[in-house]
mmCIF file of C-alpha atoms in Angstrom:
data_model
loop_
_atom_site.group_PDB
_atom_site.id
_atom_site.type_symbol
_atom_site.label_atom_id
_atom_site.label_comp_id
_atom_site.label_asym_id
_atom_site.label_seq_id
_atom_site.Cartn_x
_atom_site.Cartn_y
_atom_site.Cartn_z
ATOM 1 C CA MET A 1 20.605 -27.360 -20.881
ATOM 2 C CA LYS A 2 19.697 -24.925 -23.689
ATOM 3 C CA THR A 3 16.449 -26.151 -23.124
ATOM 4 C CA LEU A 4 16.078 -25.227 -19.125
ATOM 5 C CA TYR A 5 17.513 -22.301 -19.820
ATOM 6 C CA ILE A 6 14.923 -20.662 -22.603
ATOM 7 C CA THR A 7 11.900 -21.654 -20.351
ATOM 8 C CA LEU A 8 13.747 -20.108 -17.365
ATOM 9 C CA THR A 9 14.477 -16.819 -19.393
ATOM 10 C CA PHE A 10 10.667 -17.083 -20.599
ATOM 11 C CA LEU A 11 9.054 -17.833 -17.349
ATOM 12 C CA LEU A 12 11.246 -14.491 -16.002
ATOM 13 C CA THR A 13 10.001 -12.233 -18.396
ATOM 14 C CA SER A 14 6.626 -13.337 -18.386
ATOM 15 C CA LEU A 15 7.181 -12.287 -14.366
ATOM 16 C CA ALA A 16 8.055 -9.623 -15.363
ATOM 17 C CA LEU A 17 6.072 -8.535 -17.663
ATOM 18 C CA SER A 18 2.966 -9.492 -15.339
ATOM 19 C CA ALA A 19 4.002 -6.900 -13.031
ATOM 20 C CA GLN A 20 1.443 -4.374 -12.285
ATOM 21 C CA THR A 21 1.967 -0.630 -11.953
ATOM 22 C CA VAL A 22 0.486 0.713 -8.377
ATOM 23 C CA HIS A 23 -0.523 4.517 -7.554
ATOM 24 C CA VAL A 24 -0.309 5.405 -3.921
ATOM 25 C CA LYS A 25 -0.642 8.468 -1.956
ATOM 26 C CA LEU A 26 0.465 8.816 1.527
ATOM 27 C CA VAL A 27 -1.822 11.468 3.637
ATOM 28 C CA ASP A 28 -1.088 11.886 7.458
ATOM 29 C CA CYS A 29 -4.522 10.505 9.545
ATOM 30 C CA SER A 30 -5.052 13.592 11.451
ATOM 31 C CA THR A 31 -4.932 16.298 8.724
ATOM 32 C CA LEU A 32 -5.522 14.356 5.804
ATOM 33 C CA LYS A 33 -2.388 16.377 4.181
ATOM 34 C CA PRO A 34 -0.429 14.619 1.763
ATOM 35 C CA VAL A 35 2.668 13.425 3.244
ATOM 36 C CA SER A 36 6.434 13.763 1.147
ATOM 37 C CA GLY A 37 9.620 12.177 1.962
ATOM 38 C CA VAL A 38 8.093 8.906 2.791
ATOM 39 C CA LYS A 39 10.793 6.282 2.363
ATOM 40 C CA ILE A 40 9.100 3.171 0.554
ATOM 41 C CA LYS A 41 11.225 -0.118 0.378
ATOM 42 C CA SER A 42 10.937 -4.015 0.397
ATOM 43 C CA ALA A 43 10.646 -5.028 3.836
ATOM 44 C CA HIS A 44 12.025 -8.558 2.800
ATOM 45 C CA ASP A 45 14.982 -7.474 0.369
ATOM 46 C CA HIS A 46 15.486 -4.182 1.936
ATOM 47 C CA ASP A 47 15.694 -2.401 -1.254
ATOM 48 C CA LEU A 48 15.165 1.092 -1.118
ATOM 49 C CA ILE A 49 11.903 1.497 -4.178
ATOM 50 C CA THR A 50 11.733 5.698 -3.896
ATOM 51 C CA PHE A 51 10.033 8.444 -1.924
ATOM 52 C CA SER A 52 6.898 9.951 -2.020
ATOM 53 C CA ASN A 53 6.942 13.183 -3.465
ATOM 54 C CA ASP A 54 5.463 16.729 -2.562
ATOM 55 C CA SER A 55 1.801 15.491 -2.930
ATOM 56 C CA GLY A 56 2.631 12.503 -1.308
ATOM 57 C CA TYR A 57 2.378 10.681 -4.068
ATOM 58 C CA PHE A 58 4.314 7.614 -5.448
ATOM 59 C CA ALA A 59 4.154 4.632 -7.860
ATOM 60 C CA PHE A 60 5.800 1.363 -8.252
ATOM 61 C CA LYS A 61 6.206 -2.475 -9.842
ATOM 62 C CA LEU A 62 4.399 -4.668 -7.505
ATOM 63 C CA LYS A 63 5.923 -7.611 -6.847
ATOM 64 C CA HIS A 64 3.860 -10.198 -5.539
ATOM 65 C CA THR A 65 5.106 -11.696 -2.911
ATOM 66 C CA ASP A 66 6.346 -8.592 -1.282
ATOM 67 C CA THR A 67 5.483 -6.457 1.950
ATOM 68 C CA ILE A 68 6.786 -2.673 1.357
ATOM 69 C CA LEU A 69 7.670 -0.630 4.352
ATOM 70 C CA PHE A 70 6.769 3.127 4.204
ATOM 71 C CA GLN A 71 9.251 5.276 6.907
ATOM 72 C CA LYS A 72 9.671 8.696 7.964
ATOM 73 C CA ASP A 73 10.527 10.093 10.772
ATOM 74 C CA TYR A 74 8.055 11.790 13.376
ATOM 75 C CA TYR A 75 5.201 9.290 11.556
ATOM 76 C CA TYR A 76 5.052 5.599 12.781
ATOM 77 C CA PRO A 77 5.738 2.951 9.940
ATOM 78 C CA VAL A 78 3.216 1.185 8.141
ATOM 79 C CA TYR A 79 3.584 -2.367 6.243
ATOM 80 C CA MET A 80 1.473 -2.766 3.126
ATOM 81 C CA SER A 81 0.583 -6.278 0.609
ATOM 82 C CA MET A 82 -1.434 -6.608 -1.484
ATOM 83 C CA ALA A 83 -2.847 -8.874 -3.804
ATOM 84 C CA LEU A 84 -4.397 -7.044 -6.999
ATOM 85 C CA HIS A 85 -6.410 -9.174 -10.109
ATOM 86 C CA ASN A 86 -7.223 -6.495 -12.777
ATOM 87 C CA PHE A 87 -6.555 -3.951 -10.834
ATOM 88 C CA ASP A 88 -7.192 -0.717 -13.235
ATOM 89 C CA SER A 89 -3.874 1.613 -12.533
ATOM 90 C CA THR A 90 -6.109 4.517 -12.974
ATOM 91 C CA HIS A 91 -6.644 4.484 -9.924
ATOM 92 C CA ILE A 92 -4.910 5.276 -6.889
ATOM 93 C CA ILE A 93 -4.555 4.040 -3.485
ATOM 94 C CA GLN A 94 -4.106 6.328 -0.867
ATOM 95 C CA ILE A 95 -3.076 5.370 2.625
ATOM 96 C CA GLN A 96 -2.791 7.257 5.680
ATOM 97 C CA LEU A 97 0.030 7.735 7.931
ATOM 98 C CA THR A 98 0.115 8.600 11.689
ATOM 99 C CA PRO A 99 2.142 11.002 13.559
ATOM 100 C CA SER A 100 4.443 10.164 16.124
ATOM 101 C CA ALA A 101 5.995 12.691 18.890
ATOM 102 C CA THR A 102 9.221 11.062 18.276
ATOM 103 C CA ILE A 103 11.197 9.487 15.838
ATOM 104 C CA TYR A 104 10.090 5.818 16.127
ATOM 105 C CA ALA A 105 12.351 3.706 17.487
ATOM 106 C CA GLY A 106 11.412 0.681 17.288
ATOM 107 C CA SER A 107 12.263 -2.036 15.223
ATOM 108 C CA ASN A 108 11.685 -2.160 11.384
ATOM 109 C CA LYS A 109 12.105 -5.650 11.259
ATOM 110 C CA PHE A 110 8.999 -7.024 9.819
ATOM 111 C CA GLU A 111 7.630 -9.449 12.605
ATOM 112 C CA LYS A 112 3.495 -9.896 12.325
ATOM 113 C CA SER A 113 3.689 -10.988 16.115
ATOM 114 C CA ASN A 114 4.727 -6.928 17.306
ATOM 115 C CA LEU A 115 2.034 -5.725 14.809
ATOM 116 C CA GLN A 116 -1.662 -5.184 13.988
ATOM 117 C CA MET A 117 -2.890 -6.234 11.126
ATOM 118 C CA PHE A 118 -6.112 -4.210 8.988
ATOM 119 C CA GLU A 119 -7.646 -6.250 5.797
ATOM 120 C CA TYR A 120 -9.399 -4.467 2.878
ATOM 121 C CA GLU A 121 -10.857 -5.815 -0.332
ATOM 122 C CA PHE A 122 -12.371 -3.907 -3.174
ATOM 123 C CA THR A 123 -13.790 -4.572 -5.652
ATOM 124 C CA HIS A 124 -15.044 -2.446 -9.269
ATOM 125 C CA SER A 125 -17.843 -1.218 -9.798
ATOM 126 C CA GLU A 126 -18.464 -2.189 -13.253
ATOM 127 C CA THR A 127 -16.878 -5.396 -13.419
ATOM 128 C CA GLY A 128 -17.110 -6.658 -9.883
ATOM 129 C CA ASP A 129 -14.614 -9.248 -8.889
ATOM 130 C CA ASN A 130 -13.335 -9.350 -12.196
ATOM 131 C CA SER A 131 -11.083 -6.413 -11.200
ATOM 132 C CA ASN A 132 -9.796 -6.598 -7.541
ATOM 133 C CA ALA A 133 -7.810 -5.560 -4.836
ATOM 134 C CA LYS A 134 -6.864 -6.877 -1.037
ATOM 135 C CA ILE A 135 -4.498 -4.715 0.808
ATOM 136 C CA THR A 136 -3.639 -5.583 4.223
ATOM 137 C CA LEU A 137 -1.836 -3.015 6.441
ATOM 138 C CA PHE A 138 0.022 -3.896 9.246
ATOM 139 C CA GLN A 139 0.869 -1.437 11.870
ATOM 140 C CA THR A 140 2.603 -0.893 15.459
ATOM 141 C CA HIS A 141 -0.061 -1.459 18.779
ATOM 142 C CA ASP A 142 1.342 2.549 19.451
ATOM 143 C CA ALA A 143 0.972 3.601 15.999
ATOM 144 C CA VAL A 144 -3.205 2.225 16.339
ATOM 145 C CA LYS A 145 -3.459 3.581 19.691
ATOM 146 C CA ALA A 146 -2.249 7.150 18.756
ATOM 147 C CA GLN A 147 -4.684 7.219 15.710
ATOM 148 C CA GLN A 148 -7.280 6.582 17.812
ATOM 149 C CA MET A 149 -6.627 8.972 20.337
ATOM 150 C CA GLN A 150 -5.911 11.985 16.841
ATOM 151 C CA THR A 151 -8.852 11.021 15.067
ATOM 152 C CA GLU A 152 -11.806 9.640 17.516
ATOM 153 C CA LYS A 153 -12.939 7.823 14.094
ATOM 154 C CA PRO A 154 -12.910 4.387 13.178
ATOM 155 C CA PHE A 155 -9.907 2.767 11.358
ATOM 156 C CA LYS A 156 -10.238 3.615 7.735
ATOM 157 C CA PHE A 157 -6.083 3.345 6.581
ATOM 158 C CA VAL A 158 -7.056 2.684 2.940
ATOM 159 C CA THR A 159 -9.089 4.467 0.430
ATOM 160 C CA VAL A 160 -9.337 3.436 -3.665
ATOM 161 C CA ASP A 161 -9.922 6.619 -5.446
ATOM 162 C CA VAL A 162 -9.786 7.722 -8.526
ATOM 163 C CA PHE A 163 -7.371 9.985 -10.620
ATOM 164 C CA THR A 164 -8.715 13.930 -9.946
ATOM 165 C CA HIS A 165 -8.990 14.346 -14.197
ATOM 166 C CA LEU A 166 -11.158 11.098 -14.127
ATOM 167 C CA PRO A 167 -15.118 11.408 -13.100
ATOM 168 C CA LYS A 168 -15.842 9.901 -9.438
ATOM 169 C CA ALA A 169 -19.255 8.617 -10.840
ATOM 170 C CA LYS A 170 -18.193 5.777 -12.980
ATOM 171 C CA ASN A 171 -15.649 3.202 -12.952
ATOM 172 C CA GLN A 172 -14.807 3.073 -8.866
ATOM 173 C CA TYR A 173 -13.591 0.729 -6.438
ATOM 174 C CA ILE A 174 -15.856 0.152 -3.413
ATOM 175 C CA GLN A 175 -15.085 -1.671 -0.333
ATOM 176 C CA LYS A 176 -16.350 -5.240 0.375
ATOM 177 C CA LYS A 177 -18.536 -5.262 3.433
ATOM 178 C CA GLU A 178 -17.506 -7.916 5.948
#
């Protein structure tokens, strides 16, 4: 019994220590201005993680099996899951939110059948596949239509940028071509 307890404690400690801090900035898709006060919570266990600050920024420890929900009045909800491998935490993931004319009244239950999926894969410019990020966003179909009408641009909901105090020419993540 003692061996089982020690083994479980070791495994749980290893998982907690390997959790990666992820930095995210949320912006309005039509103005590209930061969106503050966005509620960020786990879509699976419904735990509140945090709120975005005045710069649209927040950071959290990634649970590898979780899907994150971004939710704010007068914006369509967005669900995000990600798989990171040696992701450089000096980078920030920027996600665009789509404004809604009304408070979104749809279900906040995570059901893939009701959502449109967008996948993005990024690799590091210097280390290649040794450092990468796969980010999957799920949005409602009405959010996708609203964004098409507002931006009149091809979809690009996610970018990965270097923090502003670092040089941008080196050390960047590049989106993989399909």
